[in-house]
Amino acid sequence: MTTPNTKIVIIGGGAGGLELATQLGRKLGKKKKAEITLVDRNSSHLWKPLLHEVATGSLDDGVDALSYLAHARNHYFNFQLGAMTGLDRDSKKITLAEIRDSSGELLVPERDLDYDILVMALGSTSNDFGTPGIRDNCIFLDSPAQAKRFHNEMLNLFLKYSASHGEGDKVNIAIVGGGATGVELSAELYNAVEQLHSYGFKGLNTDALNVTLVEAGERILPALPPKIAGAAHQELSKLGVRVMTQTMVTSADESGLNTKEGEHITASLMVWAAGIKAPDFLKDIGGLETNRINQLVVKPTLQTTLDDAVFAIGDCSSCPKKEGGFVPPRAQSAHQMATRCYHNILAVLNNKPLKDYVFKDHGSLVSLSRFSTVGSLMGNLMRGNMMIEGRIARIMYISLYRMHQIALHGYIKTGLMMLVGGINRIIRPRLKLH
């Protein structure tokens, strides 16, 4: 049974971790039946699928980011700022690293947190596969800070081009990885150029932009059906994106990317979005079982294979599917896992049997900025999958984010946020210019 002293600690405030903390706070924290603590290295949350919009300035993270402290206060859980560095399963403690300011002054010393139930929801980071020069020369869109870095460098490149009134080389941007992030970022860049031109960037137009999207596989969007991937490829080509498939990047330097075929792709700004892995410090943490990309191996109940008191959800977990294979690292997976983990934690506390997590694939949607949206809906309306595009696909794409907001804020507050968003679209610039 739950007691006020039952401590539930959730590491990671991404889509899954924050939704889980919110649900547990409302159910247990509000009635003081348990103490729920969320830990994250950042002070605010932004839905990860939106990072490409922050990178181009289509979205202002200062407006759309959610404060963990404020959300924790409103939903009856605690928040601790910090990065996890250690796990002692025998004494049921986790260690959080010290916090220092930009000048190196110690703000918060290293500290331990006790837990009865631990949930790892750390998400994933980009996997450069040890490719030489990638880490030093490419930006990974794993966090709002990295997205803002891209945004600043992008604006500087466009400003420099505009100052020369379009004389000289084009603005060369290369993106490695033909998954959703790479495809969506490619399209958003063309939207950004058009917006900046309307705001007075002289000489800057879509002809000035040279975007190269590099994919090692046979086609972009390998997680989607070939027909949909083909439609996206066609739309990107229409915009002016050079899409290179079956192209392996072997190294990067300050001037661009080098391919296995010996081609040098010139680029002033490079993004690596070609694979994921769980954070490196998770490798065998606390003696738990991990796979080759550092994911914690879990049973169908989402409990780790070697410790029932430790759960793992989202991208940092390796969860088997009944039909074979593993649950894909997507936002919808994290959302579903958070709900199953919530019910299983309640089952543990009430000495009831736990249920297996079953992944339900509702399809995938890819937004090509304001130009197009393509995707597939699976199993809901018909057998197999149904290809959708255009306005209907756009509405469905936006609804995925609304579902996340509803899970965090409820229907009324989400409705008010949509109203405020509509007003902001009228009174604010369409692109963040600073």
Coordinates of C-alpha atoms in Angstrom, one line a residue:
M1 CA 0.0 0.0 0.0
T2 CA 1.1 3.6 -0.6
T3 CA 2.3 5.6 2.4
P4 CA 3.3 9.3 2.5
N5 CA 6.9 8.0 2.8
T6 CA 6.8 6.1 -0.5
K7 CA 9.3 7.8 -2.7
I8 CA 8.9 7.7 -6.5
V9 CA 11.7 9.3 -8.5
I10 CA 11.5 10.0 -12.2
I11 CA 14.7 10.8 -14.1
G12 CA 14.1 12.9 -17.2
G13 CA 11.4 15.4 -18.0
G14 CA 10.8 14.6 -21.6
A15 CA 7.4 13.7 -23.1
G16 CA 7.1 10.4 -21.1
G17 CA 8.7 11.4 -17.9
L18 CA 6.8 14.7 -17.5
E19 CA 3.5 13.1 -18.3
L20 CA 4.1 10.3 -15.8
A21 CA 5.1 12.8 -13.1
T22 CA 2.0 14.8 -13.8
Q23 CA -0.3 11.7 -13.6
L24 CA 1.3 10.4 -10.4
G25 CA 1.2 13.9 -8.8
R26 CA -2.5 14.3 -9.5
K27 CA -3.3 10.7 -8.2
L28 CA -0.9 10.3 -5.3
G29 CA 0.9 13.6 -4.6
K30 CA -2.3 15.6 -4.2
K31 CA -3.6 13.3 -1.5
K32 CA -0.1 13.0 0.1
K33 CA -0.2 9.2 -0.6
A34 CA 3.4 9.3 -2.0
E35 CA 6.2 11.7 -2.6
I36 CA 7.0 12.1 -6.4
T37 CA 10.2 13.8 -7.5
L38 CA 11.1 14.7 -11.1
V39 CA 14.8 15.2 -12.0
D40 CA 16.0 17.0 -15.1
R41 CA 19.2 18.8 -16.1
N42 CA 17.2 21.6 -17.6
S43 CA 14.8 24.0 -15.9
S44 CA 12.1 23.9 -18.6
H45 CA 10.5 21.4 -21.0
L46 CA 9.9 21.6 -24.7
W47 CA 8.3 18.8 -26.7
K48 CA 11.3 17.3 -28.6
P49 CA 9.5 17.0 -32.0
L50 CA 9.3 20.8 -32.0
L51 CA 13.1 21.4 -31.8
H52 CA 13.5 21.8 -35.6
E53 CA 11.0 24.7 -35.4
V54 CA 13.0 26.3 -32.6
A55 CA 16.1 25.9 -34.7
T56 CA 14.7 27.8 -37.6
G57 CA 12.8 30.4 -35.5
S58 CA 9.3 29.2 -36.4
L59 CA 8.7 28.6 -32.7
D60 CA 9.9 30.7 -29.8
D61 CA 10.9 28.4 -27.0
G62 CA 10.7 31.3 -24.6
V63 CA 6.9 31.3 -25.1
D64 CA 6.2 27.6 -25.6
A65 CA 8.6 26.1 -23.0
L66 CA 7.1 24.9 -19.8
S67 CA 8.8 25.6 -16.4
Y68 CA 9.3 22.4 -14.4
L69 CA 9.1 24.2 -11.1
A70 CA 5.8 25.9 -11.9
H71 CA 4.3 22.7 -13.3
A72 CA 5.4 20.7 -10.3
R73 CA 3.8 23.1 -7.9
N74 CA 0.5 23.0 -9.9
H75 CA 0.5 19.2 -10.1
Y76 CA 1.6 18.1 -6.6
F77 CA 5.1 16.8 -7.3
N78 CA 8.7 18.0 -6.6
F79 CA 11.3 19.0 -9.1
Q80 CA 15.1 18.8 -8.6
L81 CA 17.4 20.4 -11.1
G82 CA 20.4 18.2 -11.8
A83 CA 22.1 15.5 -13.8
M84 CA 22.1 11.9 -12.6
T85 CA 25.6 10.4 -12.4
G86 CA 25.2 7.2 -10.3
L87 CA 22.8 4.5 -9.0
D88 CA 23.2 2.4 -5.9
R89 CA 20.4 -0.3 -6.2
D90 CA 21.4 -1.9 -2.8
S91 CA 20.7 1.3 -0.8
K92 CA 18.1 2.6 -3.3
K93 CA 19.9 5.9 -3.9
I94 CA 20.7 7.9 -7.0
T95 CA 23.4 10.5 -7.2
L96 CA 23.0 13.9 -8.8
A97 CA 26.0 15.9 -10.0
E98 CA 27.0 19.2 -8.5
I99 CA 25.7 22.4 -10.2
R100 CA 28.1 25.3 -11.0
D101 CA 27.4 28.6 -12.7
S102 CA 29.1 29.8 -15.9
S103 CA 32.1 31.1 -14.0
G104 CA 32.6 27.8 -12.2
E105 CA 31.2 28.8 -8.8
L106 CA 29.6 26.0 -6.9
L107 CA 25.8 26.5 -6.5
V108 CA 24.6 23.1 -5.4
P109 CA 26.9 20.3 -4.1
E110 CA 26.6 16.7 -5.2
R111 CA 23.7 15.1 -3.5
D112 CA 21.8 11.8 -3.1
L113 CA 18.1 11.0 -3.5
D114 CA 16.4 8.0 -1.9
Y115 CA 13.8 6.1 -3.9
D116 CA 11.4 3.2 -3.5
I117 CA 10.5 3.2 -7.2
L118 CA 12.8 4.6 -9.8
V119 CA 11.7 5.5 -13.4
M120 CA 14.4 6.2 -16.0
A121 CA 12.9 8.4 -18.7
L122 CA 16.1 10.0 -20.0
G123 CA 15.3 10.0 -23.7
S124 CA 18.0 9.7 -26.3
T125 CA 20.9 11.7 -27.8
S126 CA 22.3 11.7 -31.3
N127 CA 24.6 8.8 -32.2
D128 CA 27.5 9.9 -34.4
F129 CA 28.8 6.3 -34.6
G130 CA 32.3 7.6 -33.9
T131 CA 32.5 9.3 -37.3
P132 CA 35.6 11.6 -37.3
G133 CA 34.9 15.3 -37.1
I134 CA 31.2 15.0 -36.5
R135 CA 31.1 16.0 -32.9
D136 CA 33.4 19.1 -33.5
N137 CA 31.7 20.4 -36.6
C138 CA 28.0 19.4 -36.5
I139 CA 25.1 20.5 -34.4
F140 CA 22.9 17.8 -32.8
L141 CA 19.3 18.8 -32.3
D142 CA 18.9 17.1 -28.9
S143 CA 18.0 20.0 -26.7
P144 CA 16.6 23.6 -26.9
A145 CA 20.1 24.9 -26.3
Q146 CA 21.4 23.2 -29.4
A147 CA 18.4 24.3 -31.4
K148 CA 19.1 27.9 -30.3
R149 CA 22.7 27.6 -31.3
F150 CA 21.6 26.5 -34.8
H151 CA 19.2 29.4 -34.9
N152 CA 21.8 32.0 -34.1
E153 CA 24.3 30.5 -36.6
M154 CA 21.6 30.4 -39.3
L155 CA 20.7 34.0 -38.7
N156 CA 24.4 35.1 -38.9
L157 CA 24.8 33.2 -42.2
F158 CA 21.7 34.8 -43.7
L159 CA 22.7 38.3 -42.4
K160 CA 26.2 37.9 -44.0
Y161 CA 24.7 36.9 -47.3
S162 CA 22.1 39.7 -47.2
A163 CA 24.9 42.3 -46.4
S164 CA 26.6 41.3 -49.7
H165 CA 23.2 41.7 -51.5
G166 CA 23.3 38.2 -52.8
E167 CA 26.7 38.4 -54.4
G168 CA 29.0 35.4 -53.9
D169 CA 28.3 31.8 -52.8
K170 CA 25.0 30.5 -51.7
V171 CA 24.2 29.7 -48.1
N172 CA 25.2 26.0 -47.9
I173 CA 23.5 23.9 -45.1
A174 CA 24.0 20.1 -44.9
I175 CA 21.8 17.8 -42.8
V176 CA 22.8 14.2 -42.2
G177 CA 19.9 11.8 -41.6
G178 CA 16.7 11.4 -43.6
G179 CA 14.4 10.7 -40.7
A180 CA 11.6 13.0 -39.5
T181 CA 14.0 15.6 -37.9
G182 CA 16.2 15.9 -41.0
V183 CA 13.2 16.1 -43.4
E184 CA 11.3 18.6 -41.3
L185 CA 14.3 20.8 -40.8
S186 CA 15.0 20.9 -44.5
A187 CA 11.6 22.2 -45.3
E188 CA 11.5 24.7 -42.4
L189 CA 14.7 26.3 -43.7
Y190 CA 12.9 27.3 -46.9
N191 CA 10.1 28.7 -44.9
A192 CA 12.6 30.7 -42.8
V193 CA 14.3 32.2 -45.9
E194 CA 10.9 33.4 -47.3
Q195 CA 10.0 35.0 -44.0
L196 CA 13.4 36.7 -43.6
H197 CA 13.1 38.0 -47.2
S198 CA 9.8 39.6 -46.2
Y199 CA 11.4 41.2 -43.2
G200 CA 14.0 43.0 -45.3
F201 CA 16.9 40.6 -45.7
K202 CA 18.0 41.9 -49.1
G203 CA 19.1 39.4 -51.8
L204 CA 17.9 36.6 -49.6
N205 CA 15.5 34.2 -51.3
T206 CA 15.0 30.5 -51.9
D207 CA 17.6 30.6 -54.7
A208 CA 20.1 31.7 -52.2
L209 CA 19.7 28.6 -50.1
N210 CA 21.4 25.3 -50.9
V211 CA 20.3 22.6 -48.5
T212 CA 21.7 19.0 -48.9
L213 CA 20.0 16.2 -47.1
V214 CA 22.2 13.1 -46.8
E215 CA 20.7 9.6 -46.0
A216 CA 22.8 6.4 -45.8
G217 CA 19.7 4.2 -46.5
E218 CA 17.9 3.5 -49.8
R219 CA 15.3 6.2 -49.1
I220 CA 14.4 9.0 -46.7
L221 CA 11.8 8.3 -43.9
P222 CA 12.5 4.6 -43.6
A223 CA 10.0 4.3 -40.8
L224 CA 7.2 5.3 -43.2
P225 CA 5.7 3.4 -46.1
P226 CA 7.6 3.9 -49.4
K227 CA 4.7 5.8 -51.0
I228 CA 4.7 8.4 -48.3
A229 CA 8.5 8.6 -48.2
G230 CA 8.4 9.1 -52.0
A231 CA 5.8 12.0 -51.7
A232 CA 8.0 13.7 -49.1
H233 CA 11.1 13.3 -51.3
Q234 CA 9.2 14.8 -54.2
E235 CA 8.1 17.8 -52.1
L236 CA 11.6 18.5 -50.8
S237 CA 13.0 18.3 -54.3
K238 CA 10.4 20.9 -55.4
L239 CA 11.5 23.2 -52.7
G240 CA 15.1 22.9 -53.9
V241 CA 16.6 20.4 -51.4
R242 CA 19.3 18.2 -52.8
V243 CA 18.3 14.7 -51.4
M244 CA 21.2 12.2 -51.5
T245 CA 20.2 8.7 -50.6
Q246 CA 22.6 5.6 -50.2
T247 CA 25.3 8.1 -49.3
M248 CA 27.6 7.3 -46.3
V249 CA 29.3 10.2 -44.6
T250 CA 32.8 9.2 -43.5
S251 CA 34.0 12.4 -41.9
A252 CA 33.4 16.1 -41.4
D253 CA 35.6 19.2 -41.3
E254 CA 35.1 23.0 -41.0
S255 CA 34.3 23.2 -44.7
G256 CA 31.7 20.4 -45.0
L257 CA 31.1 16.7 -45.2
N258 CA 33.1 13.9 -46.9
T259 CA 31.3 10.9 -48.3
K260 CA 32.4 7.3 -48.9
E261 CA 32.2 7.9 -52.7
G262 CA 34.8 10.7 -52.3
E263 CA 32.5 13.7 -52.7
H264 CA 33.0 16.8 -50.5
I265 CA 29.7 18.4 -49.6
T266 CA 30.4 22.1 -48.9
A267 CA 28.5 23.5 -45.9
S268 CA 28.9 26.4 -43.5
L269 CA 26.3 24.9 -41.2
M270 CA 25.9 21.2 -40.5
V271 CA 23.4 19.1 -38.6
W272 CA 23.7 15.5 -37.6
A273 CA 20.4 13.7 -37.2
A274 CA 21.4 10.2 -38.3
G275 CA 20.7 7.9 -35.4
I276 CA 20.0 7.8 -31.7
K277 CA 21.5 6.2 -28.5
A278 CA 20.7 6.5 -24.9
P279 CA 23.0 8.7 -22.9
D280 CA 26.5 7.2 -22.5
F281 CA 26.4 7.2 -18.6
L282 CA 23.6 4.7 -18.7
K283 CA 25.9 1.9 -20.0
D284 CA 25.6 -0.8 -17.3
I285 CA 24.6 1.8 -14.7
G286 CA 24.0 0.2 -11.3
G287 CA 24.7 -3.2 -12.9
L288 CA 21.5 -3.1 -15.0
E289 CA 21.3 -4.8 -18.4
T290 CA 21.8 -2.5 -21.3
N291 CA 22.1 -3.0 -25.1
R292 CA 24.7 -1.8 -27.6
I293 CA 23.2 1.7 -27.8
N294 CA 23.0 2.1 -23.9
Q295 CA 19.3 1.5 -23.7
L296 CA 18.1 -0.2 -20.5
V297 CA 16.6 -3.6 -21.4
V298 CA 13.1 -3.9 -19.9
K299 CA 10.5 -6.6 -19.5
P300 CA 7.0 -6.1 -21.1
T301 CA 5.9 -4.6 -17.8
L302 CA 8.5 -1.9 -18.4
Q303 CA 10.5 -3.0 -15.3
T304 CA 14.3 -3.5 -15.9
T305 CA 15.3 -7.1 -16.3
L306 CA 17.4 -7.2 -13.2
D307 CA 15.5 -5.0 -10.8
D308 CA 11.7 -4.7 -10.5
A309 CA 12.0 -1.5 -8.5
V310 CA 13.5 0.3 -11.6
F311 CA 11.3 1.1 -14.6
A312 CA 12.5 2.5 -17.9
I313 CA 10.3 4.2 -20.5
G314 CA 10.7 6.1 -23.8
D315 CA 13.9 6.2 -26.0
C316 CA 16.2 5.1 -23.2
S317 CA 14.4 1.7 -22.9
S318 CA 14.7 -1.4 -25.1
C319 CA 11.3 -2.9 -24.9
P320 CA 10.4 -6.1 -26.9
K321 CA 7.2 -6.3 -29.0
K322 CA 5.1 -9.4 -29.0
E323 CA 5.3 -9.8 -32.7
G324 CA 9.1 -9.5 -32.6
G325 CA 11.5 -6.6 -32.8
F326 CA 11.5 -3.6 -30.4
V327 CA 9.3 -0.6 -29.7
P328 CA 10.5 2.3 -31.9
P329 CA 11.9 5.4 -30.3
R330 CA 9.0 7.8 -31.1
A331 CA 7.0 10.4 -29.1
Q332 CA 3.8 8.2 -29.4
S333 CA 5.8 5.3 -27.8
A334 CA 6.9 7.5 -24.8
H335 CA 3.3 8.7 -24.4
Q336 CA 1.9 5.2 -24.3
M337 CA 4.7 3.9 -22.1
A338 CA 4.0 6.7 -19.5
T339 CA 0.4 5.6 -19.3
R340 CA 1.2 1.9 -18.9
C341 CA 4.0 2.7 -16.4
Y342 CA 1.6 4.9 -14.3
H343 CA -0.9 2.0 -14.0
N344 CA 1.8 -0.5 -13.3
I345 CA 3.3 1.7 -10.5
L346 CA -0.2 1.9 -8.9
A347 CA -0.4 -1.9 -9.3
V348 CA 2.9 -2.3 -7.5
L349 CA 1.8 0.0 -4.6
N350 CA -1.5 -1.8 -4.2
N351 CA 0.0 -5.4 -4.5
K352 CA -1.9 -6.1 -7.8
P353 CA -0.6 -7.8 -10.9
L354 CA 1.2 -5.7 -13.5
K355 CA 0.1 -5.6 -17.2
D356 CA 2.4 -5.8 -20.2
Y357 CA 2.9 -2.8 -22.4
V358 CA 1.6 -3.3 -25.9
F359 CA 2.8 -0.8 -28.6
K360 CA -0.1 0.6 -30.7
D361 CA 1.2 2.1 -33.9
H362 CA -1.1 5.0 -34.8
G363 CA 1.0 5.9 -37.8
S364 CA 3.5 8.6 -38.4
L365 CA 3.2 12.2 -39.7
V366 CA 5.9 14.5 -41.1
S367 CA 5.4 18.2 -41.5
L368 CA 7.1 19.9 -44.4
S369 CA 6.6 23.3 -42.7
R370 CA 3.7 25.3 -44.3
F371 CA 4.3 23.6 -47.7
S372 CA 2.9 20.2 -47.0
T373 CA 2.3 17.5 -44.4
V374 CA 2.4 13.8 -45.3
G375 CA 1.9 10.6 -43.2
S376 CA 0.0 7.5 -42.5
L377 CA -2.8 6.5 -40.1
M378 CA -2.6 2.9 -39.0
G379 CA -5.4 0.6 -37.9
N380 CA -7.9 3.1 -36.7
L381 CA -10.1 3.7 -39.7
M382 CA -9.3 0.7 -41.9
R383 CA -7.1 -2.3 -42.0
G384 CA -3.4 -1.7 -42.7
N385 CA -2.5 2.0 -43.2
M386 CA -4.0 5.0 -44.9
M387 CA -1.9 7.6 -46.6
I388 CA -3.0 11.2 -45.7
E389 CA -1.5 14.5 -46.9
G390 CA -2.4 18.2 -47.1
R391 CA -4.7 20.0 -44.7
I392 CA -6.0 16.8 -43.0
A393 CA -2.5 15.6 -42.3
R394 CA -1.5 19.0 -40.9
I395 CA -4.5 18.9 -38.5
M396 CA -3.5 15.4 -37.4
Y397 CA 0.1 16.5 -37.0
I398 CA -0.8 19.4 -34.7
S399 CA -3.2 17.2 -32.8
L400 CA -0.3 15.1 -31.6
Y401 CA 1.1 18.1 -29.8
R402 CA -2.3 19.0 -28.4
M403 CA -2.6 15.5 -27.0
H404 CA 0.7 16.0 -25.2
Q405 CA -0.5 19.4 -23.8
I406 CA -3.8 17.8 -22.7
A407 CA -2.0 15.1 -20.8
L408 CA 0.0 17.8 -19.0
H409 CA -2.6 20.6 -18.5
G410 CA -6.1 19.2 -19.1
Y411 CA -8.6 20.3 -21.8
I412 CA -9.5 23.8 -20.4
K413 CA -6.0 25.1 -20.0
T414 CA -4.9 23.6 -23.4
G415 CA -7.9 25.4 -25.0
L416 CA -6.8 28.7 -23.5
M417 CA -3.2 28.0 -24.7
M418 CA -4.5 27.4 -28.2
L419 CA -6.4 30.8 -28.0
V420 CA -3.2 32.6 -26.8
G421 CA -1.2 30.9 -29.6
G422 CA -3.7 32.1 -32.2
I423 CA -3.4 35.7 -30.8
N424 CA 0.4 35.5 -30.9
R425 CA 0.3 34.5 -34.5
I426 CA -1.4 37.7 -35.3
I427 CA 0.6 40.1 -33.1
R428 CA 4.1 38.5 -33.2
P429 CA 6.5 38.1 -36.1
R430 CA 6.1 34.8 -37.9
L431 CA 9.8 34.1 -37.3
K432 CA 11.9 34.7 -34.2
L433 CA 14.4 37.3 -35.4
H434 CA 16.7 37.4 -32.4

